[in-house]
Short mmCIF file of C-alpha atoms in Angstrom, two decimals:
data_model
loop_
_atom_site.label_atom_id
_atom_site.label_comp_id
_atom_site.label_asym_id
_atom_site.label_seq_id
_atom_site.Cartn_x
_atom_site.Cartn_y
_atom_site.Cartn_z
CA MET A 18 10.54 -9.29 -32.71
CA PRO A 19 6.94 -10.52 -33.11
CA ALA A 20 4.17 -7.94 -33.19
CA THR A 21 3.06 -9.15 -29.77
CA GLU A 22 6.27 -8.03 -28.06
CA ARG A 23 7.01 -4.40 -27.39
CA THR A 24 9.77 -2.58 -25.56
CA VAL A 25 8.76 0.08 -23.06
CA PHE A 26 11.14 2.70 -21.69
CA ILE A 27 10.35 4.38 -18.39
CA ILE A 28 12.39 7.55 -18.22
CA SER A 29 12.59 9.57 -15.04
CA ASP A 30 14.75 12.17 -13.36
CA GLY A 31 14.27 10.21 -10.14
CA THR A 32 14.07 6.46 -9.63
CA GLY A 33 11.17 5.95 -12.04
CA ILE A 34 9.76 3.28 -9.72
CA THR A 35 6.30 4.81 -9.48
CA ALA A 36 6.12 5.32 -13.23
CA GLU A 37 7.29 1.75 -13.77
CA THR A 38 4.56 0.35 -11.52
CA PHE A 39 1.96 2.61 -13.07
CA SER A 40 2.96 1.76 -16.63
CA HIS A 41 2.82 -1.91 -15.73
CA SER A 42 -0.77 -1.59 -14.62
CA VAL A 43 -1.82 0.40 -17.71
CA LEU A 44 -0.06 -2.05 -20.02
CA SER A 45 -1.70 -5.03 -18.30
CA GLN A 46 -4.84 -3.89 -20.13
CA PHE A 47 -3.26 -5.27 -23.32
CA GLU A 48 -3.11 -8.93 -22.40
CA SER A 49 -2.02 -10.30 -25.77
CA VAL A 50 1.15 -8.20 -25.86
CA THR A 51 4.35 -9.02 -23.98
CA PHE A 52 5.96 -5.80 -22.81
CA ARG A 53 9.63 -5.62 -21.93
CA GLN A 54 10.11 -2.73 -19.54
CA VAL A 55 13.40 -0.86 -19.43
CA ARG A 56 13.60 1.59 -16.55
CA VAL A 57 16.02 4.47 -17.14
CA PRO A 58 16.43 6.38 -13.87
CA PHE A 59 18.24 9.58 -12.86
CA ILE A 60 18.01 11.32 -16.28
CA ASP A 61 18.69 14.81 -15.02
CA SER A 62 20.80 16.43 -17.74
CA VAL A 63 20.60 17.13 -21.47
CA GLU A 64 23.66 14.91 -21.99
CA LYS A 65 21.97 11.94 -20.33
CA ALA A 66 18.82 12.69 -22.34
CA ASP A 67 20.79 12.55 -25.57
CA SER A 68 22.21 9.17 -24.64
CA VAL A 69 18.69 7.90 -23.92
CA VAL A 70 17.56 9.10 -27.35
CA GLN A 71 20.27 6.94 -28.90
CA ARG A 72 19.13 3.91 -26.91
CA ILE A 73 15.51 4.43 -27.95
CA ASN A 74 16.39 4.95 -31.59
CA ARG A 75 18.61 1.87 -31.65
CA CYS A 76 15.76 -0.14 -30.18
CA ALA A 77 13.30 1.26 -32.77
CA ALA A 78 15.67 0.39 -35.61
CA ASP A 79 16.43 -3.11 -34.33
CA GLN A 80 12.82 -3.99 -33.73
CA GLY A 81 11.29 -2.18 -36.68
CA ASN A 82 8.81 -0.62 -34.28
CA PRO A 83 8.95 2.62 -32.33
CA PRO A 84 9.02 1.70 -28.62
CA ILE A 85 6.63 3.07 -26.01
CA VAL A 86 8.08 5.69 -23.68
CA PHE A 87 6.59 6.69 -20.33
CA THR A 88 8.26 9.78 -18.92
CA THR A 89 8.02 11.65 -15.64
CA LEU A 90 10.63 14.23 -16.63
CA VAL A 91 9.97 17.63 -15.14
CA ASN A 92 12.77 19.72 -16.65
CA PRO A 93 11.49 21.04 -20.01
CA ASP A 94 14.96 21.03 -21.60
CA VAL A 95 15.59 17.40 -20.72
CA LEU A 96 12.08 16.38 -21.76
CA GLY A 97 12.46 18.29 -25.02
CA ARG A 98 15.56 16.32 -25.92
CA VAL A 99 14.06 12.94 -25.07
CA ARG A 100 11.04 13.75 -27.21
CA LEU A 101 13.30 13.84 -30.28
CA ALA A 102 13.50 10.03 -30.18
CA ASN A 103 11.41 7.77 -32.39
CA ALA A 104 8.74 6.52 -29.96
CA LEU A 105 5.21 6.83 -28.67
CA PHE A 106 5.52 9.33 -25.80
CA LEU A 107 3.27 9.15 -22.79
CA ASP A 108 4.10 12.08 -20.54
CA LEU A 109 2.77 11.24 -17.08
CA PHE A 110 3.46 14.62 -15.57
CA GLY A 111 2.51 16.75 -18.55
CA ALA A 112 -0.88 15.11 -18.80
CA PHE A 113 -1.90 16.18 -15.31
CA VAL A 114 0.19 19.17 -14.31
CA GLU A 115 -1.57 21.50 -16.73
CA PRO A 116 -5.15 20.75 -15.61
CA LEU A 117 -3.93 21.01 -12.00
CA GLU A 118 -2.32 24.40 -12.67
CA HIS A 119 -5.60 25.62 -14.12
CA HIS A 120 -7.66 24.19 -11.26
CA LEU A 121 -5.39 25.52 -8.52
CA GLY A 122 -4.78 28.86 -10.24
CA MET A 123 -1.01 28.61 -9.91
CA LYS A 124 2.06 27.39 -11.74
CA SER A 125 3.82 24.19 -10.75
CA SER A 126 7.33 24.44 -9.42
CA HIS A 127 8.85 22.22 -12.13
CA SER A 128 11.26 20.84 -9.60
CA ILE A 129 12.87 17.49 -9.95
CA GLY A 130 12.76 14.27 -8.01
CA LYS A 131 10.48 15.56 -5.28
CA SER A 132 8.75 12.35 -4.46
CA HIS A 133 11.47 10.39 -2.73
CA LYS A 134 13.91 13.21 -2.07
CA ALA A 135 12.86 14.22 1.38
CA VAL A 136 14.96 11.66 3.24
CA SER A 137 15.05 13.99 6.22
CA SER A 138 11.26 14.36 6.28
CA THR A 139 9.24 13.08 9.20
CA GLN A 140 7.31 10.83 6.85
CA TYR A 141 10.45 9.14 5.56
CA ARG A 142 11.88 8.69 9.04
CA ASN A 143 8.59 7.17 10.16
CA ARG A 144 8.84 4.59 7.39
CA ILE A 145 12.36 3.55 8.42
CA GLU A 146 11.37 3.48 12.08
CA ALA A 147 8.33 1.37 11.24
CA ILE A 148 10.45 -1.11 9.26
CA ASN A 149 12.74 -1.54 12.26
CA PHE A 150 9.71 -1.90 14.53
CA SER A 151 8.07 -4.52 12.33
CA LEU A 152 11.31 -6.51 12.11
CA ALA A 153 11.79 -6.39 15.87
CA HIS A 154 8.17 -7.40 16.48
CA ASP A 155 7.99 -10.17 13.90
CA ASP A 156 6.57 -13.50 15.00
CA GLY A 157 5.84 -12.54 18.58
CA GLN A 158 9.33 -11.31 19.45
CA PHE A 159 9.84 -8.46 21.92
CA VAL A 160 6.34 -8.35 23.29
CA SER A 161 7.36 -5.40 25.41
CA GLY A 162 6.97 -3.03 22.46
CA LEU A 163 3.43 -4.04 21.51
CA ALA A 164 2.02 -0.95 23.21
CA GLN A 165 3.63 1.12 20.44
CA ALA A 166 2.15 -0.98 17.63
CA ASP A 167 -0.43 0.57 15.29
CA VAL A 168 -1.74 -2.87 14.44
CA ILE A 169 -0.96 -6.45 15.50
CA LEU A 170 -1.56 -9.13 12.88
CA ILE A 171 -2.41 -12.55 14.25
CA GLY A 172 -2.89 -15.93 12.61
CA VAL A 173 -1.37 -19.37 12.17
CA SER A 174 2.25 -19.79 11.13
CA ARG A 175 2.83 -18.95 7.41
CA CYS A 176 -0.52 -17.30 6.71
CA GLY A 177 1.10 -14.09 5.42
CA LYS A 178 1.65 -12.01 8.55
CA THR A 179 5.33 -11.15 8.04
CA PRO A 180 5.26 -9.84 4.45
CA THR A 181 2.12 -7.85 5.24
CA SER A 182 3.71 -6.30 8.35
CA LEU A 183 6.77 -5.29 6.37
CA TYR A 184 4.72 -3.86 3.52
CA LEU A 185 2.59 -1.78 5.91
CA ALA A 186 5.76 -0.42 7.47
CA MET A 187 7.60 0.24 4.23
CA GLN A 188 4.75 1.79 2.25
CA TYR A 189 2.83 3.56 5.01
CA GLY A 190 5.11 3.92 8.01
CA VAL A 191 2.61 1.83 9.99
CA LYS A 192 4.10 0.03 12.98
CA ALA A 193 2.79 -3.45 12.35
CA ALA A 194 3.68 -6.20 14.80
CA ASN A 195 2.69 -9.79 14.21
CA PHE A 196 2.01 -12.62 16.59
CA PRO A 197 1.46 -16.28 15.78
CA LEU A 198 -1.51 -18.33 16.97
CA ILE A 199 -0.10 -21.74 17.87
CA PRO A 200 -1.53 -25.14 18.87
CA GLU A 201 -1.08 -24.29 22.57
CA ASP A 202 -3.45 -21.35 22.14
CA PHE A 203 -6.04 -23.65 20.55
CA ASP A 204 -5.70 -26.19 23.38
CA ARG A 205 -6.35 -23.43 25.89
CA GLY A 206 -9.06 -22.02 23.61
CA ALA A 207 -7.94 -18.47 24.28
CA LEU A 208 -5.85 -15.71 22.74
CA PRO A 209 -2.28 -15.47 24.01
CA SER A 210 -2.52 -13.52 27.27
CA THR A 211 0.21 -11.16 26.04
CA LEU A 212 -2.23 -9.83 23.47
CA MET A 213 -5.15 -9.15 25.81
CA PRO A 214 -4.23 -5.52 26.59
CA TYR A 215 -4.18 -4.78 22.85
CA ARG A 216 -7.48 -6.30 21.77
CA THR A 217 -8.49 -3.29 19.66
CA LYS A 218 -5.28 -3.43 17.62
CA LEU A 219 -5.66 -7.06 16.57
CA PHE A 220 -6.36 -8.06 12.98
CA GLY A 221 -6.64 -11.70 11.97
CA LEU A 222 -5.25 -13.27 8.82
CA THR A 223 -6.41 -16.66 7.70
CA ILE A 224 -5.78 -18.91 4.70
CA GLN A 225 -7.18 -21.97 2.96
CA PRO A 226 -5.66 -25.12 4.51
CA GLU A 227 -4.67 -26.46 1.07
CA ARG A 228 -2.69 -23.31 0.29
CA LEU A 229 -1.17 -23.29 3.78
CA MET A 230 0.00 -26.85 3.24
CA GLU A 231 1.82 -25.79 0.06
CA VAL A 232 3.51 -22.86 1.76
CA ARG A 233 4.56 -24.92 4.77
CA HIS A 234 5.86 -27.74 2.57
CA GLU A 235 8.29 -25.31 0.97
CA ARG A 236 9.69 -24.50 4.39
CA ARG A 237 9.56 -27.94 6.05
CA PRO A 238 8.85 -30.64 3.48
CA ASP A 239 6.90 -33.69 4.66
CA SER A 240 6.62 -32.51 8.24
CA LEU A 241 3.59 -32.92 10.51
CA TYR A 242 3.59 -29.09 10.55
CA ALA A 243 2.98 -29.08 6.77
CA SER A 244 0.46 -31.94 6.68
CA LEU A 245 -3.05 -31.21 5.47
CA PRO A 246 -4.79 -32.49 8.63
CA GLN A 247 -2.58 -30.27 10.78
CA CYS A 248 -3.18 -27.25 8.52
CA ARG A 249 -6.95 -27.90 8.56
CA HIS A 250 -6.98 -28.21 12.34
CA GLU A 251 -4.98 -25.04 12.97
CA VAL A 252 -6.92 -22.92 10.47
CA ALA A 253 -10.30 -24.09 11.82
CA GLU A 254 -9.24 -23.45 15.41
CA ALA A 255 -7.73 -20.06 14.64
CA GLU A 256 -10.84 -18.93 12.77
CA ARG A 257 -13.08 -20.14 15.60
CA LEU A 258 -10.99 -18.26 18.15
CA MET A 259 -10.95 -15.04 16.14
CA ARG A 260 -14.68 -15.20 15.44
CA ARG A 261 -15.45 -15.78 19.10
CA GLU A 262 -13.31 -12.83 20.08
CA SER A 263 -14.85 -10.66 17.31
CA ILE A 264 -11.49 -9.92 15.73
CA PRO A 265 -11.73 -8.68 12.12
CA MET A 266 -10.39 -11.36 9.80
CA LEU A 267 -9.31 -11.65 6.17
CA SER A 268 -8.39 -14.65 4.06
CA THR A 269 -5.04 -14.12 2.34
CA THR A 270 -5.36 -17.10 0.00
CA THR A 271 -5.96 -15.20 -3.24
CA LYS A 272 -4.81 -11.74 -2.13
CA SER A 273 -1.58 -9.87 -2.72
CA ILE A 274 0.24 -8.16 0.15
CA GLU A 275 -0.95 -4.85 -1.32
CA GLU A 276 -4.58 -5.97 -1.16
CA ILE A 277 -4.22 -7.42 2.33
CA SER A 278 -2.51 -4.25 3.56
CA THR A 279 -5.19 -2.02 2.06
CA THR A 280 -7.93 -3.99 3.81
CA VAL A 281 -6.05 -3.96 7.12
CA LEU A 282 -5.66 -0.16 6.95
CA GLN A 283 -9.37 0.26 6.25
CA GLU A 284 -10.61 -2.13 8.91
CA VAL A 285 -8.33 -0.94 11.66
CA GLY A 286 -9.12 2.68 10.77
CA LEU A 287 -5.55 3.59 9.94
CA ASP A 288 -6.20 5.16 6.56
CA ARG A 289 -5.05 8.71 6.75
CA HIS A 290 -7.37 11.71 6.45
CA SER A 291 -10.50 9.62 6.28
CA ALA A 292 -12.81 12.50 7.23
CA TYR A 293 -14.66 12.00 3.93
CA MET B 9 -10.37 25.42 4.69
CA PRO B 10 -7.70 27.87 3.48
CA ALA B 11 -7.04 28.09 -0.26
CA THR B 12 -3.71 26.36 0.31
CA GLU B 13 -5.31 23.12 1.48
CA ARG B 14 -7.01 20.74 -0.92
CA THR B 15 -8.54 17.31 -0.57
CA VAL B 16 -7.55 14.69 -3.11
CA PHE B 17 -9.47 11.46 -3.66
CA ILE B 18 -7.72 8.50 -5.23
CA ILE B 19 -10.38 6.15 -6.52
CA SER B 20 -9.51 2.71 -7.78
CA ASP B 21 -11.09 -0.66 -8.42
CA GLY B 22 -7.95 -2.21 -6.92
CA THR B 23 -5.87 -1.00 -4.02
CA GLY B 24 -5.15 2.43 -5.52
CA ILE B 25 -1.64 2.29 -4.07
CA THR B 26 0.14 3.02 -7.36
CA ALA B 27 -2.22 5.88 -8.14
CA GLU B 28 -1.74 7.26 -4.63
CA THR B 29 2.05 7.25 -4.99
CA PHE B 30 1.84 8.72 -8.48
CA SER B 31 -0.60 11.46 -7.46
CA HIS B 32 1.68 12.32 -4.55
CA SER B 33 4.58 12.91 -6.89
CA VAL B 34 2.55 15.03 -9.32
CA LEU B 35 1.08 17.07 -6.48
CA SER B 36 4.52 17.66 -4.98
CA GLN B 37 5.00 20.05 -7.90
CA PHE B 38 2.66 22.45 -6.08
CA GLU B 39 4.72 23.13 -3.02
CA SER B 40 2.59 25.89 -1.53
CA VAL B 41 -0.50 23.70 -1.30
CA THR B 42 -1.12 21.11 1.42
CA PHE B 43 -2.93 18.15 -0.10
CA ARG B 44 -4.91 15.73 2.03
CA GLN B 45 -5.06 12.42 0.20
CA VAL B 46 -8.02 10.11 0.71
CA ARG B 47 -7.52 6.72 -0.92
CA VAL B 48 -10.76 4.93 -1.80
CA PRO B 49 -9.92 1.37 -2.86
CA PHE B 50 -11.95 -1.56 -4.22
CA ILE B 51 -14.62 0.55 -6.00
CA ASP B 52 -15.86 -2.19 -8.29
CA SER B 53 -19.61 -1.62 -8.51
CA VAL B 54 -22.02 1.14 -9.45
CA GLU B 55 -23.39 1.10 -5.89
CA LYS B 56 -19.95 1.76 -4.41
CA ALA B 57 -19.40 4.45 -7.06
CA ASP B 58 -22.60 6.21 -5.98
CA SER B 59 -21.47 6.22 -2.38
CA VAL B 60 -18.13 7.73 -3.42
CA VAL B 61 -19.97 10.47 -5.31
CA GLN B 62 -21.75 11.37 -2.08
CA ARG B 63 -18.45 11.55 -0.21
CA ILE B 64 -16.90 13.79 -2.87
CA ASN B 65 -19.91 16.08 -3.03
CA ARG B 66 -20.05 16.39 0.77
CA CYS B 67 -16.37 17.32 0.74
CA ALA B 68 -16.92 19.90 -2.02
CA ALA B 69 -19.83 21.46 -0.14
CA ASP B 70 -17.99 21.55 3.22
CA GLN B 71 -14.84 23.05 1.78
CA GLY B 72 -16.40 25.35 -0.81
CA ASN B 73 -14.00 23.88 -3.36
CA PRO B 74 -14.38 20.94 -5.70
CA PRO B 75 -11.79 18.33 -4.65
CA ILE B 76 -9.25 16.77 -6.99
CA VAL B 77 -9.97 13.18 -8.03
CA PHE B 78 -7.43 10.78 -9.47
CA THR B 79 -9.06 7.63 -10.82
CA THR B 80 -7.77 4.37 -12.21
CA LEU B 81 -11.22 2.95 -12.78
CA VAL B 82 -11.41 0.64 -15.76
CA ASN B 83 -15.11 -0.25 -15.86
CA PRO B 84 -16.86 2.46 -17.91
CA ASP B 85 -20.12 2.18 -15.94
CA VAL B 86 -18.38 2.68 -12.61
CA LEU B 87 -16.23 5.49 -13.98
CA GLY B 88 -19.29 7.14 -15.52
CA ARG B 89 -21.02 7.26 -12.14
CA VAL B 90 -18.00 8.65 -10.31
CA ARG B 91 -17.66 11.37 -12.93
CA LEU B 92 -21.03 12.77 -11.86
CA ALA B 93 -19.41 14.16 -8.71
CA ASN B 94 -18.34 17.79 -8.34
CA ALA B 95 -14.57 17.55 -8.77
CA LEU B 96 -11.56 17.97 -11.03
CA PHE B 97 -11.17 14.52 -12.62
CA LEU B 98 -7.78 13.19 -13.61
CA ASP B 99 -8.28 9.83 -15.29
CA LEU B 100 -4.95 8.02 -15.14
CA PHE B 101 -6.02 5.12 -17.32
CA GLY B 102 -8.13 7.05 -19.81
CA ALA B 103 -5.28 9.44 -20.55
CA PHE B 104 -2.99 6.67 -21.75
CA VAL B 105 -5.10 3.72 -22.80
CA GLU B 106 -6.42 5.49 -25.88
CA PRO B 107 -3.02 6.46 -27.37
CA LEU B 108 -1.80 2.95 -26.57
CA GLU B 109 -4.78 1.39 -28.34
CA HIS B 110 -4.02 3.49 -31.38
CA HIS B 111 -0.29 2.73 -31.27
CA LEU B 112 -0.75 -1.02 -30.77
CA GLY B 113 -3.67 -1.27 -33.17
CA MET B 114 -5.87 -3.12 -30.68
CA LYS B 115 -8.47 -2.53 -28.03
CA SER B 116 -7.61 -2.78 -24.34
CA SER B 117 -9.26 -5.53 -22.35
CA HIS B 118 -10.91 -3.14 -19.87
CA SER B 119 -10.36 -5.67 -17.15
CA ILE B 120 -10.15 -4.74 -13.54
CA GLY B 121 -7.45 -4.89 -10.90
CA LYS B 122 -4.89 -6.61 -13.10
CA SER B 123 -1.82 -5.16 -11.52
CA HIS B 124 -1.72 -6.93 -8.17
CA LYS B 125 -4.22 -9.68 -8.90
CA ALA B 126 -1.93 -12.41 -10.10
CA VAL B 127 -1.06 -13.80 -6.67
CA SER B 128 -0.35 -17.14 -8.25
CA SER B 129 2.02 -15.65 -10.83
CA THR B 130 5.70 -16.55 -10.80
CA GLN B 131 6.57 -12.90 -10.34
CA TYR B 132 4.46 -12.58 -7.19
CA ARG B 133 5.80 -15.82 -5.72
CA ASN B 134 9.33 -14.62 -6.41
CA ARG B 135 8.63 -11.48 -4.40
CA ILE B 136 7.38 -13.43 -1.40
CA GLU B 137 10.27 -15.88 -1.65
CA ALA B 138 12.73 -12.99 -1.86
CA ILE B 139 11.23 -11.35 1.24
CA ASN B 140 11.69 -14.58 3.17
CA PHE B 141 15.22 -14.89 1.81
CA SER B 142 16.16 -11.33 2.74
CA LEU B 143 14.77 -11.80 6.26
CA ALA B 144 16.64 -15.05 6.73
CA HIS B 145 19.86 -13.51 5.41
CA ASP B 146 19.67 -10.25 7.31
CA ASP B 147 22.76 -9.13 9.19
CA GLY B 148 24.97 -12.03 8.25
CA GLN B 149 22.62 -14.78 9.46
CA PHE B 150 22.48 -18.15 7.68
CA VAL B 151 25.58 -17.73 5.59
CA SER B 152 24.87 -21.09 4.01
CA GLY B 153 22.29 -19.53 1.67
CA LEU B 154 24.54 -16.79 0.26
CA ALA B 155 25.12 -18.78 -2.93
CA GLN B 156 21.46 -18.14 -3.79
CA ALA B 157 21.69 -14.37 -3.23
CA ASP B 158 21.31 -12.01 -6.20
CA VAL B 159 23.20 -9.33 -4.30
CA ILE B 160 24.92 -9.07 -0.90
CA LEU B 161 24.94 -5.62 0.67
CA ILE B 162 27.86 -4.93 2.98
CA GLY B 163 28.69 -2.02 5.28
CA VAL B 164 28.96 -0.94 8.89
CA SER B 165 26.10 -1.56 11.31
CA ARG B 166 23.12 0.82 10.74
CA CYS B 167 24.19 2.19 7.36
CA GLY B 168 20.91 1.18 5.67
CA LYS B 169 21.50 -2.41 4.59
CA THR B 170 18.37 -3.98 6.08
CA PRO B 171 15.67 -1.62 4.73
CA THR B 172 17.36 -1.68 1.31
CA SER B 173 17.47 -5.49 1.26
CA LEU B 174 13.79 -5.69 2.14
CA TYR B 175 12.81 -3.09 -0.44
CA LEU B 176 14.74 -4.89 -3.19
CA ALA B 177 12.96 -8.12 -2.26
CA MET B 178 9.50 -6.63 -1.93
CA GLN B 179 9.52 -4.40 -5.02
CA TYR B 180 11.66 -6.46 -7.37
CA GLY B 181 11.79 -10.02 -6.07
CA VAL B 182 15.55 -9.64 -5.75
CA LYS B 183 17.16 -11.95 -3.21
CA ALA B 184 19.20 -9.44 -1.27
CA ALA B 185 21.30 -10.67 1.63
CA ASN B 186 23.20 -8.29 3.84
CA PHE B 187 26.34 -8.73 5.87
CA PRO B 188 27.87 -6.35 8.40
CA LEU B 189 31.45 -5.14 8.34
CA ILE B 190 32.59 -5.08 11.96
CA PRO B 191 35.65 -3.86 13.88
CA GLU B 192 37.18 -7.36 13.76
CA ASP B 193 37.19 -7.17 9.95
CA PHE B 194 38.98 -3.81 10.10
CA ASP B 195 41.58 -5.18 12.55
CA ARG B 196 42.26 -8.03 10.15
CA GLY B 197 42.11 -5.59 7.22
CA ALA B 198 40.16 -8.05 5.12
CA LEU B 199 36.63 -8.87 4.05
CA PRO B 200 34.92 -11.57 6.11
CA SER B 201 36.16 -14.84 4.64
CA THR B 202 32.55 -16.06 4.32
CA LEU B 203 32.05 -13.47 1.60
CA MET B 204 35.08 -14.31 -0.50
CA PRO B 205 33.33 -16.82 -2.79
CA TYR B 206 30.72 -14.17 -3.63
CA ARG B 207 32.95 -11.22 -4.49
CA THR B 208 31.00 -10.31 -7.64
CA LYS B 209 27.72 -10.06 -5.75
CA LEU B 210 28.96 -7.58 -3.18
CA PHE B 211 27.73 -4.00 -3.06
CA GLY B 212 28.92 -1.58 -0.39
CA LEU B 213 26.81 0.96 1.46
CA THR B 214 28.43 3.76 3.38
CA ILE B 215 27.19 6.78 5.33
CA GLN B 216 28.45 10.05 6.81
CA PRO B 217 29.79 9.41 10.33
CA GLU B 218 27.66 12.26 11.76
CA ARG B 219 24.48 10.72 10.37
CA LEU B 220 25.54 7.26 11.52
CA MET B 221 26.03 8.63 15.01
CA GLU B 222 22.44 9.92 15.03
CA VAL B 223 21.04 6.61 13.83
CA ARG B 224 23.05 4.58 16.33
CA HIS B 225 22.12 6.91 19.19
CA GLU B 226 18.47 6.11 18.60
CA ARG B 227 19.23 2.45 19.04
CA ARG B 228 21.84 2.57 21.83
CA PRO B 229 22.00 6.04 23.36
CA ASP B 230 25.34 7.20 24.72
CA SER B 231 27.16 3.99 23.87
CA LEU B 232 30.68 3.70 22.54
CA TYR B 233 29.01 2.11 19.50
CA ALA B 234 27.17 5.38 18.84
CA SER B 235 30.05 7.75 19.60
CA LEU B 236 31.34 9.99 16.82
CA PRO B 237 34.96 8.76 17.02
CA GLN B 238 33.80 5.15 16.74
CA CYS B 239 31.49 5.98 13.81
CA ARG B 240 34.30 7.90 12.07
CA HIS B 241 36.72 5.03 12.57
CA GLU B 242 34.35 2.34 11.30
CA VAL B 243 33.22 4.33 8.25
CA ALA B 244 36.79 5.23 7.26
CA GLU B 245 37.96 1.63 7.65
CA ALA B 246 34.97 0.19 5.80
CA GLU B 247 35.42 2.60 2.90
CA ARG B 248 39.14 1.85 2.72
CA LEU B 249 38.44 -1.88 2.67
CA MET B 250 35.77 -1.62 -0.02
CA ARG B 251 37.89 0.67 -2.19
CA ARG B 252 40.87 -1.66 -1.92
CA GLU B 253 38.71 -4.62 -2.91
CA SER B 254 37.11 -2.60 -5.76
CA ILE B 255 33.62 -3.14 -4.43
CA PRO B 256 31.05 -0.66 -5.83
CA MET B 257 29.96 1.69 -3.08
CA LEU B 258 27.19 4.22 -2.45
CA SER B 259 26.64 6.72 0.33
CA THR B 260 23.16 6.39 1.80
CA THR B 261 23.29 9.61 3.80
CA THR B 262 20.91 11.67 1.69
CA LYS B 263 19.28 8.87 -0.29
CA SER B 264 15.95 7.13 0.11
CA ILE B 265 15.68 3.34 0.04
CA GLU B 266 14.11 3.69 -3.42
CA GLU B 267 17.13 5.64 -4.69
CA ILE B 268 19.63 3.29 -3.06
CA SER B 269 17.83 0.24 -4.47
CA THR B 270 17.72 1.72 -7.97
CA THR B 271 21.46 2.35 -7.92
CA VAL B 272 22.18 -1.14 -6.56
CA LEU B 273 20.13 -2.71 -9.36
CA GLN B 274 22.00 -0.68 -11.97
CA GLU B 275 25.48 -1.28 -10.62
CA VAL B 276 25.08 -4.98 -9.99
CA GLY B 277 23.47 -5.39 -13.42
CA LEU B 278 20.20 -6.68 -12.06
CA ASP B 279 17.92 -4.32 -13.96
CA ARG B 280 15.71 -6.45 -16.08
CA HIS B 281 15.72 -6.39 -19.88
CA SER B 282 18.62 -3.98 -20.14
CA ALA B 283 19.46 -4.91 -23.74
CA TYR B 284 18.92 -1.26 -24.72
#
């Protein structure tokens, strides 16, 4: 294995998804190295820990390099075993629990798999309910439920409304409907009348016509719908309409669904606990 | 503010979503404290940093307690300014970048907002494509595309197939279709024939009948569909069918979509880079 490739184990007593995402963003600071991430979830016993140690050691021997290990293990016995392996250990919990204990003047509970466990919690149920809501209110379906929406994303077809709605629901339990702006709306020069009662919930997404053309071509190759003139016309008309109606607007062209969602939450005032 | 409530700022030059999720799981180790999380994204200039310092200091003064601050700031100038605030600082990047630099024998690039930036990357496009796929192949629609599926979740109506499919797509770019098992299948005592060519991609979800009843009642109150005998019958028949066909199966009753998705990835052999 060349020096520019390294194996990374993410070892967790839960899913390890958060640690995996976090480790990915830390490791992206080392651009010249290719990291191969191996997520090892549900390590909640000494026996499983011992088997992980074998995997790590086999990897170290094969590659001639100790791998990098991110752990979020809470149980000290399990963590102690894993630490016997030949690796660079980065203990995500250990690094922060101790300063927090000192700051808060109390001991941590050292309990396992807290983060996603509370399936019966209100917060978790809200997420599932929001996913169902966003699915049912995708692309202007079931307009009768729009009164319950936290936000209604509008924009031309294929500008990024659906993935953003689903992300907002899944990550934040936000009931995000979405509603297309179509050529008929531009001919009339007005927002769909269905949306008028919900003016304050509207958030506009827009996109560069060239990028829109690419996205539409994937769906309907060589159609009028995907042609550059049509994309230019629709985007220009949609932006004009949204500007005239003073609807906040964001271009999705170079933004991820995480970035779009974050901006939507800020602009629509849905970020939680924003007293400060 | 009582001693059992604390304000937590998550300060990032990107969205801060990963840091928010991570901080939530660390803080869940202090069960007797209620934490109010304030995510402050896109802090990418000294001017924005100074305004955050004011927010933190106002919070500290109001509450008589320095707040807790998780940061993932990469730019040393911006981080330096934020550190002037009156707070407990937990520097997620700083804690791990230095040991990694030492281990890898190189300096980090100190570049900002890497993690979600690469909208044009193959990985990001795969996620968006997978979301579209999972939406199009929800609930047995468009069976013609099943050959492209990475996994096909099966189970009775409302057992958790749809949110799991969408999560797998959104988080991992996995093309997850889902297909319902319905009373007609149980009468015939066989899997839907549409699925037969894709036996190796099938993964079964099941659920406790009592929980299924609750979920179905929310959708169609007081229907036969939501009645306990009907739920018991469908779950028993679905489990019998899946066992007989040796399809891997998981109960979703007490599991989050993250936990279900992690198990699906493991069982279907879709975890990436699993050489070790």
